[in-house]
Tab-separated table of C-alpha atoms and ligand atoms in Angstrom:
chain	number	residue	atom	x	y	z
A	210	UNK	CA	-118.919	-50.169	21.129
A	211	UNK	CA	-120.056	-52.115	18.124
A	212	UNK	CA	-123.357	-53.902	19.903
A	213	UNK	CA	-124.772	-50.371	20.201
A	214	UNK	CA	-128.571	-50.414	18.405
A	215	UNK	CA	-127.888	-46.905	17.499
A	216	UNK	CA	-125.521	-43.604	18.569
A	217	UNK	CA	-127.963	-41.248	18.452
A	218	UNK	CA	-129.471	-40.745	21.673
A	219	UNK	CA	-132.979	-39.241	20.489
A	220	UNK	CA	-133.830	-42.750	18.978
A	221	UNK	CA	-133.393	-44.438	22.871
A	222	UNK	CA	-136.176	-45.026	25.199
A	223	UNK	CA	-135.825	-43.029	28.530
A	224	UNK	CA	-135.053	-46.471	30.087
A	225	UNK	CA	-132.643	-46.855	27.322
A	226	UNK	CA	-130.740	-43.653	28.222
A	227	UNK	CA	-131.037	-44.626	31.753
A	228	UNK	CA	-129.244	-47.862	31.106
A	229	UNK	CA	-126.662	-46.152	29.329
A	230	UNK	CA	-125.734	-43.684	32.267
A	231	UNK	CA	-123.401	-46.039	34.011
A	232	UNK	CA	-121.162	-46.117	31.398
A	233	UNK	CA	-120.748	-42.263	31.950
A	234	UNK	CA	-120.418	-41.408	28.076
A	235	UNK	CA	-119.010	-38.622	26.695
A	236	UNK	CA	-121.766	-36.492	24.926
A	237	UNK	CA	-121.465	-34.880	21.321
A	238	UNK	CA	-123.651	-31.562	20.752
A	239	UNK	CA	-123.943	-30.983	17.060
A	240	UNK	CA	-124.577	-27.236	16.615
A	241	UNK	CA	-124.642	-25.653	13.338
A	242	UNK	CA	-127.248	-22.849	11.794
A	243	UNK	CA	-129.364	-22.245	8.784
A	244	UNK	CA	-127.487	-19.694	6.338
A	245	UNK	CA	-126.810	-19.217	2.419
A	246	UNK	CA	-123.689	-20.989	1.180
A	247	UNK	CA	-122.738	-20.040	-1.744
A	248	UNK	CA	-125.194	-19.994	-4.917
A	249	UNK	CA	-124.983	-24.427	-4.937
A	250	UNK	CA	-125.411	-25.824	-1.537
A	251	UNK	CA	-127.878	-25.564	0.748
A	252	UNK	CA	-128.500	-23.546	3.935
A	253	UNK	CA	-128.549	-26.161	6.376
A	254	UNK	CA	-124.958	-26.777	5.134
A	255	UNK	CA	-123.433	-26.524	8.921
A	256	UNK	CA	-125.744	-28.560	10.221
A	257	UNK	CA	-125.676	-31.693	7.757
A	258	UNK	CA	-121.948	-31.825	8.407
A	259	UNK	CA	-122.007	-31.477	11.780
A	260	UNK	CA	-124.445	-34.087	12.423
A	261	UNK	CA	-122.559	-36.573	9.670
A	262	UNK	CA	-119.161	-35.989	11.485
A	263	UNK	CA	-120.255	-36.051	15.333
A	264	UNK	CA	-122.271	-39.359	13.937
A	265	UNK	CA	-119.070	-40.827	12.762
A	266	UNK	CA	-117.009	-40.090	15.533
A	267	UNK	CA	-119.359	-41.597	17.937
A	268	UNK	CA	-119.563	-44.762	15.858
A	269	UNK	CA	-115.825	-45.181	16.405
A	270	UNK	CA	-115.640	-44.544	19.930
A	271	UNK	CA	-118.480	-44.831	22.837
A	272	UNK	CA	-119.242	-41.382	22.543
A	273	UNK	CA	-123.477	-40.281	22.029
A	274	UNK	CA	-124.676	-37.564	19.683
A	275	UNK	CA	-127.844	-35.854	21.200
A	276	UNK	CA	-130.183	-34.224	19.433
A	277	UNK	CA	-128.622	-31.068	17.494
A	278	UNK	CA	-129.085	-27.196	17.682
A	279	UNK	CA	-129.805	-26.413	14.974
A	280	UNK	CA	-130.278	-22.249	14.647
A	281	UNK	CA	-127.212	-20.448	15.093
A	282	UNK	CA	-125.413	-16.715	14.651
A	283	UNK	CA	-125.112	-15.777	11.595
A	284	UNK	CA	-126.384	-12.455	11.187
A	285	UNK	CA	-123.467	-11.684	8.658
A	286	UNK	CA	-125.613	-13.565	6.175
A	287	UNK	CA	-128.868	-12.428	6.217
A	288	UNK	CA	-129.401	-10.739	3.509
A	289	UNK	CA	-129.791	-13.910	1.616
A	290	UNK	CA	-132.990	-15.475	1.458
A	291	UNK	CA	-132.822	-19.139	3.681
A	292	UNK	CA	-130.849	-17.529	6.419
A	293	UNK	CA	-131.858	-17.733	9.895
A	294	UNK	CA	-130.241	-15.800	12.373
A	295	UNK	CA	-130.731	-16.147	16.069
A	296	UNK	CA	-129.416	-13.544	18.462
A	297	UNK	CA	-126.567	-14.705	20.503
A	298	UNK	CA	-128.229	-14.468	23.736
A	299	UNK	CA	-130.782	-17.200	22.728
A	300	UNK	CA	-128.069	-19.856	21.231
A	301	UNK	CA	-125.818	-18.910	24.508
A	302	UNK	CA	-129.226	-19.425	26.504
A	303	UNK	CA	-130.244	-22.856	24.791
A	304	UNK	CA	-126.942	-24.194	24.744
A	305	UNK	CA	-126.433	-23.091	28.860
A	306	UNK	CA	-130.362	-25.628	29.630
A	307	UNK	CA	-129.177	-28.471	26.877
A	308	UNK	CA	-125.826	-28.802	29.262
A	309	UNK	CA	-127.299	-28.302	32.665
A	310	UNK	CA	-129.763	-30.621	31.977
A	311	UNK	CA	-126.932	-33.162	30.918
A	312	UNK	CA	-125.478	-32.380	33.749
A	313	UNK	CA	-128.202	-32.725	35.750
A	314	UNK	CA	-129.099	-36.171	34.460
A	315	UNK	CA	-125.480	-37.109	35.402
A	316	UNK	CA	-123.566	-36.947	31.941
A	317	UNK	CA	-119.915	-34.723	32.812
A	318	UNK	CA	-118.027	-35.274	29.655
A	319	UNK	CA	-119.030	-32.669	26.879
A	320	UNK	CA	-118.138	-31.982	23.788
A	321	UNK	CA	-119.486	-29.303	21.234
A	322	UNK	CA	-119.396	-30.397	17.464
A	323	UNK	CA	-119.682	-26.924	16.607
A	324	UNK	CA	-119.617	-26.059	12.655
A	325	UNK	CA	-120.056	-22.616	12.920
A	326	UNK	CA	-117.825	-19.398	13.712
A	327	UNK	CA	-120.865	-17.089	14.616
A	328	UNK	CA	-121.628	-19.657	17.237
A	329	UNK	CA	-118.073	-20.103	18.522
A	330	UNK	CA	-118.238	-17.513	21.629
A	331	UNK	CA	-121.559	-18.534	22.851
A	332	UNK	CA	-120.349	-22.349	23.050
A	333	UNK	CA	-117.197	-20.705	25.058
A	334	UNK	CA	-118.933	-18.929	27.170
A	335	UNK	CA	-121.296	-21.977	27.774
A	336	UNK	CA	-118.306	-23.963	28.760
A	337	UNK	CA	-116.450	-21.446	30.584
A	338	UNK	CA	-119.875	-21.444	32.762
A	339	UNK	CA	-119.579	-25.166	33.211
A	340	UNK	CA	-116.582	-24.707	34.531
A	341	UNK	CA	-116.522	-22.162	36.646
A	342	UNK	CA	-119.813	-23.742	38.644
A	343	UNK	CA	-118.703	-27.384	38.480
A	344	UNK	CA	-115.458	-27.658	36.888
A	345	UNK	CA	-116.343	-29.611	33.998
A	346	UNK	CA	-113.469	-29.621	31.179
A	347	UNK	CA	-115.703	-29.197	27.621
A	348	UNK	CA	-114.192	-29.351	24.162
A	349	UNK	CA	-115.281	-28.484	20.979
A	350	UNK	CA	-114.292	-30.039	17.200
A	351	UNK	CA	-115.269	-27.569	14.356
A	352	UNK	CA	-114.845	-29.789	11.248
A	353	UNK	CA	-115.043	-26.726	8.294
A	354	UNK	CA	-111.803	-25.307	9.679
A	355	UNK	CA	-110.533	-28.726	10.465
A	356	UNK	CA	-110.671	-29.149	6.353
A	357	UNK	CA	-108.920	-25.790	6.228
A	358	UNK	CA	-106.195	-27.036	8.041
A	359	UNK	CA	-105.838	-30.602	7.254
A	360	UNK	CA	-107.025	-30.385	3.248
A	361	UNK	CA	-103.760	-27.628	1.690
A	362	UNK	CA	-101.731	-30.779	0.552
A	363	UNK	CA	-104.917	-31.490	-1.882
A	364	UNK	CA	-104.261	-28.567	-3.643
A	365	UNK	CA	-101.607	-26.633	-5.828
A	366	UNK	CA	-102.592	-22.745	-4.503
A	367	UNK	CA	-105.486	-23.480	-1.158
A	368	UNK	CA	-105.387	-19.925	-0.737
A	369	UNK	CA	-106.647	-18.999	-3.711
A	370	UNK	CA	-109.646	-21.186	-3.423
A	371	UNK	CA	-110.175	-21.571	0.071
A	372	UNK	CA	-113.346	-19.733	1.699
A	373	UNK	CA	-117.152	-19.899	2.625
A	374	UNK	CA	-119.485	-21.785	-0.309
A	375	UNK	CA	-115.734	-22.151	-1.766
A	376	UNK	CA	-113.048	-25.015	-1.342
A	377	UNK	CA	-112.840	-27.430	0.431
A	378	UNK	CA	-116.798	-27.001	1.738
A	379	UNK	CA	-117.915	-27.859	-1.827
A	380	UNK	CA	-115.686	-31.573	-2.066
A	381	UNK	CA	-116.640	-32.178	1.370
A	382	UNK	CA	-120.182	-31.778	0.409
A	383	UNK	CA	-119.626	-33.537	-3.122
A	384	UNK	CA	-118.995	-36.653	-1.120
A	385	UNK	CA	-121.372	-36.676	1.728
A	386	UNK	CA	-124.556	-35.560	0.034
A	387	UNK	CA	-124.206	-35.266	-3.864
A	388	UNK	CA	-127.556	-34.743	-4.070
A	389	UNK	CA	-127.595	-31.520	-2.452
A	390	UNK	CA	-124.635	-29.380	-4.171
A	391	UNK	CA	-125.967	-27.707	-7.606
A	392	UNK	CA	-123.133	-27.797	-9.326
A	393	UNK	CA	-125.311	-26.016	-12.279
A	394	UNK	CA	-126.267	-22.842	-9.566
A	395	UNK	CA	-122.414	-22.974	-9.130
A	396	UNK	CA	-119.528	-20.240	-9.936
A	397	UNK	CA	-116.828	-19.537	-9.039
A	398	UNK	CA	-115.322	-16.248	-6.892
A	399	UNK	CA	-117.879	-13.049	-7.763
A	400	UNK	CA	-116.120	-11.127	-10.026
A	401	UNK	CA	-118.303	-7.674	-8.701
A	402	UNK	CA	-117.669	-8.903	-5.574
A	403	UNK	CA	-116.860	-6.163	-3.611
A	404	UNK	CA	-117.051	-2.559	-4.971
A	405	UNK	CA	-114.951	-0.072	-2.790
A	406	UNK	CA	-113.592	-2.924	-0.688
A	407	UNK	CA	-110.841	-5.674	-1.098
A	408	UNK	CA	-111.838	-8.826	0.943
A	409	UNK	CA	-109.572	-10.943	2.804
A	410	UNK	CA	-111.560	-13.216	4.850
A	411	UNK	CA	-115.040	-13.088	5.554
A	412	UNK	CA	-114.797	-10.086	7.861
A	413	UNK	CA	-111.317	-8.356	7.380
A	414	UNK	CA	-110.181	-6.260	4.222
A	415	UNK	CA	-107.209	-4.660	2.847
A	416	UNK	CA	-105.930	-1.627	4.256
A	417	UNK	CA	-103.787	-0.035	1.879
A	418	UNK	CA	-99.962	-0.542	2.412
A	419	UNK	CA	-100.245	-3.023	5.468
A	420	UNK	CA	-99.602	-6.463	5.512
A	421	UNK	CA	-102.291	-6.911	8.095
A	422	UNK	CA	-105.776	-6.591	7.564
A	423	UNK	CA	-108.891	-4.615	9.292
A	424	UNK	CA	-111.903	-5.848	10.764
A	425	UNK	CA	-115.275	-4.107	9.264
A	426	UNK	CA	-118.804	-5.268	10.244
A	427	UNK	CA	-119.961	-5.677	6.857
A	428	UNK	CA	-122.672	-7.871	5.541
A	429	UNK	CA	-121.412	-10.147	3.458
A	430	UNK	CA	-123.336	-9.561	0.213
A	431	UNK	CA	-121.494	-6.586	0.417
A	432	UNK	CA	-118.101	-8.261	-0.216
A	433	UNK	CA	-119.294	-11.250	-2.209
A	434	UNK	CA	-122.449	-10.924	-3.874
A	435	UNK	CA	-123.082	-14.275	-4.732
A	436	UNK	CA	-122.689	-15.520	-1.304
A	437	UNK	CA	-118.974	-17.346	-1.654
A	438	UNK	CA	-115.617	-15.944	-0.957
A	439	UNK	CA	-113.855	-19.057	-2.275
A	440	UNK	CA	-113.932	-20.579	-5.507
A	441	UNK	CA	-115.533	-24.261	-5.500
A	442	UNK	CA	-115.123	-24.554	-9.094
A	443	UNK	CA	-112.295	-27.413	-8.301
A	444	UNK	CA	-114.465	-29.008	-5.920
A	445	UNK	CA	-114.475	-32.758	-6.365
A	446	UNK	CA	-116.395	-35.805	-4.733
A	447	UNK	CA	-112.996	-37.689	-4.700
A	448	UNK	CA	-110.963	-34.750	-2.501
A	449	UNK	CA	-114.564	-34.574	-0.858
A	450	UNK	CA	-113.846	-38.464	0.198
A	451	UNK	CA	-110.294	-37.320	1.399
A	452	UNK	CA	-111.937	-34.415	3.527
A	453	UNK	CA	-113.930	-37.416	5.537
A	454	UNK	CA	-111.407	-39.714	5.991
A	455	UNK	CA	-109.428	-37.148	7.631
A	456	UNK	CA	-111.737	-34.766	9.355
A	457	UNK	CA	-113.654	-37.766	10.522
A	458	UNK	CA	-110.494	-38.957	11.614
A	459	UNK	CA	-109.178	-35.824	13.532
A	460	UNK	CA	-112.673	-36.090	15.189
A	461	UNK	CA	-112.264	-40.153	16.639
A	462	UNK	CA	-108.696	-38.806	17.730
A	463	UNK	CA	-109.840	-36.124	19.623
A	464	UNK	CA	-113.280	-38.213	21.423
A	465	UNK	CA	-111.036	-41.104	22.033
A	466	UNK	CA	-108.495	-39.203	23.866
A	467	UNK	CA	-110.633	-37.072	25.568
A	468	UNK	CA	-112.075	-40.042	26.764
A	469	UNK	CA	-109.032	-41.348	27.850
A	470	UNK	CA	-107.748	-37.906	29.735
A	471	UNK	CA	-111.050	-37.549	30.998
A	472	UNK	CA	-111.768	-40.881	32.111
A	473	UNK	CA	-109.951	-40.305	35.804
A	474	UNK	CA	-110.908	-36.770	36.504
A	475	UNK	CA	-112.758	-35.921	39.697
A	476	UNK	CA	-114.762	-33.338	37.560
A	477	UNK	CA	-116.080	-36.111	35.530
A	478	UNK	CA	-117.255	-38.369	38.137
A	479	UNK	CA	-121.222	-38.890	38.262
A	480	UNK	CA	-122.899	-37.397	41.319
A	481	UNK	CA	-123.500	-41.061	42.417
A	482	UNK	CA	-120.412	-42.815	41.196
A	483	UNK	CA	-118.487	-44.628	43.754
A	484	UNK	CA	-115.429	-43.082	44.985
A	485	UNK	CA	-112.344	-44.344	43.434
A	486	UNK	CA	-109.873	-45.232	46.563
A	487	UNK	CA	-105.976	-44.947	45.696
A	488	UNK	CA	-103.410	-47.830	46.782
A	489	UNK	CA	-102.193	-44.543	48.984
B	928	ZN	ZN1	-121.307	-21.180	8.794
């Protein structure tokens, strides 16, 4: 698809994305949200990655990125000035009109570049909707825990530095937009971070003598004051450039063969589409 003026489908004409409905192309949905990450990069953190890597993918494939949404769930966070939690009734609602009026329009194939956990059951429950009232099959690529999981090789303990605002967020962002990562705002793990509590994730802390951990609502300035539970201090533009060529890659992978799985499906026929007739 490399005689494409653009992927993005908010710089096309209406005729434009008229013309481009034939091809029936699968449709990337960045969503992200505006919340503190860490004392050295910036709040719209989700959403500048989400937008770079749903860009990238569609480049390598014939995939469109639509306008993104923008305002998530992340209500964890708001005790930190720049965070801007919706509730999430009004992402599940937004998401729910963007995708009927995709479908609508005639676009079936779906997928939700999602870089945000807070927003991870409203884009379910968005798709479980789609499916249930015209059995459309979406997916969803969430490319900060794709770096959690494709990025341990990189380092010689990833536990130990792994986390929100921590590693490997701060490489990733290194690479893809240096000029937005303070590394002189920038420490590592709060050492007061968490005063009668031991964190070990975001929302789940010790409990003493088990080797599994408890869930408590907490806000998160209550576990880490300075707003990062990892330790970035090791962050680097180089493993940053790593993060991309592998994340970005996970992300072609999985448009490419969902385009190819997809491409026969009843489901994602347009209304209009001809029938396909079997040799039987
Ligand atoms: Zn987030």
């Amino acid at each position: 698809m490399k005689d494409r003026r653009t992927v993005e489908l908010g710089r096309l004409s209406w005729k434009e994305v008229a013309a481009i409905l034939p091809l029936n192309p699968v449709i990337l949905i960045p969503v992200g949200t505006v919340e503190q990450h860490g004392p050295h990069m910036p709040v719209n953190a989700d959403n500048m990655v989400a937008d770079f890597v749903a860009r990238r993918a569609a480049e390598a494939t014939g995939a469109y990125v639509i306008p993104a949404i923008n305002y998530g769930v992340s209500a964890l966070f708001r005790n930190f000035p720049g965070t801007f939690s919706v509730q999430p009734e009004t992402l599940t609602a937004v998401l729910r009109d963007v995708c009927h009026e995709l479908v609508n329009q005639g676009f079936r194939r779906i997928i939700f570049v999602n870089n945000h956990g807070g927003n991870q059951t409203a884009c379910e429950q968005v798709a479980r909707e789609l499916k249930r009232d015209h059995g459309l099959v979406l997916g969803s690529i969430y490319p900060w825990v794709l770096g959690y999981a494709l990025m341990r090789d990189t380092y010689d303990d990833a536990a130990a530095v792994y986390g929100h605002g921590g590693e490997p967020e701060t490489s990733a962002m290194l690479a893809m937009f240096p000029d937005d990562v303070r590394l002189d705002l920038m420490s590592g793990r709060d050492p007061n971070m968490h005063g009668a509590f031991k964190p070990r994730r975001d929302n789940t802390i010790e409990i003493a003598g088990q080797p599994v951990g408890g869930t408590l609502y907490l806000d998160f300035d209550e576990l880490f004051a300075n707003g990062a539970s990892g330790d970035p201090s090791v962050g680097t533009a180089e493993r940053g450039q790593i993060w991309i060529e592998r994340i970005v890659g996970y992300a072609v992978a999985f448009v490419q063969h969902y385009e190819n799985v997809t491409a026969g499906a009843s489901w994602a026929r347009r209304p209009n589409d001809p029938q396909v007739h079997n040799a039987d």
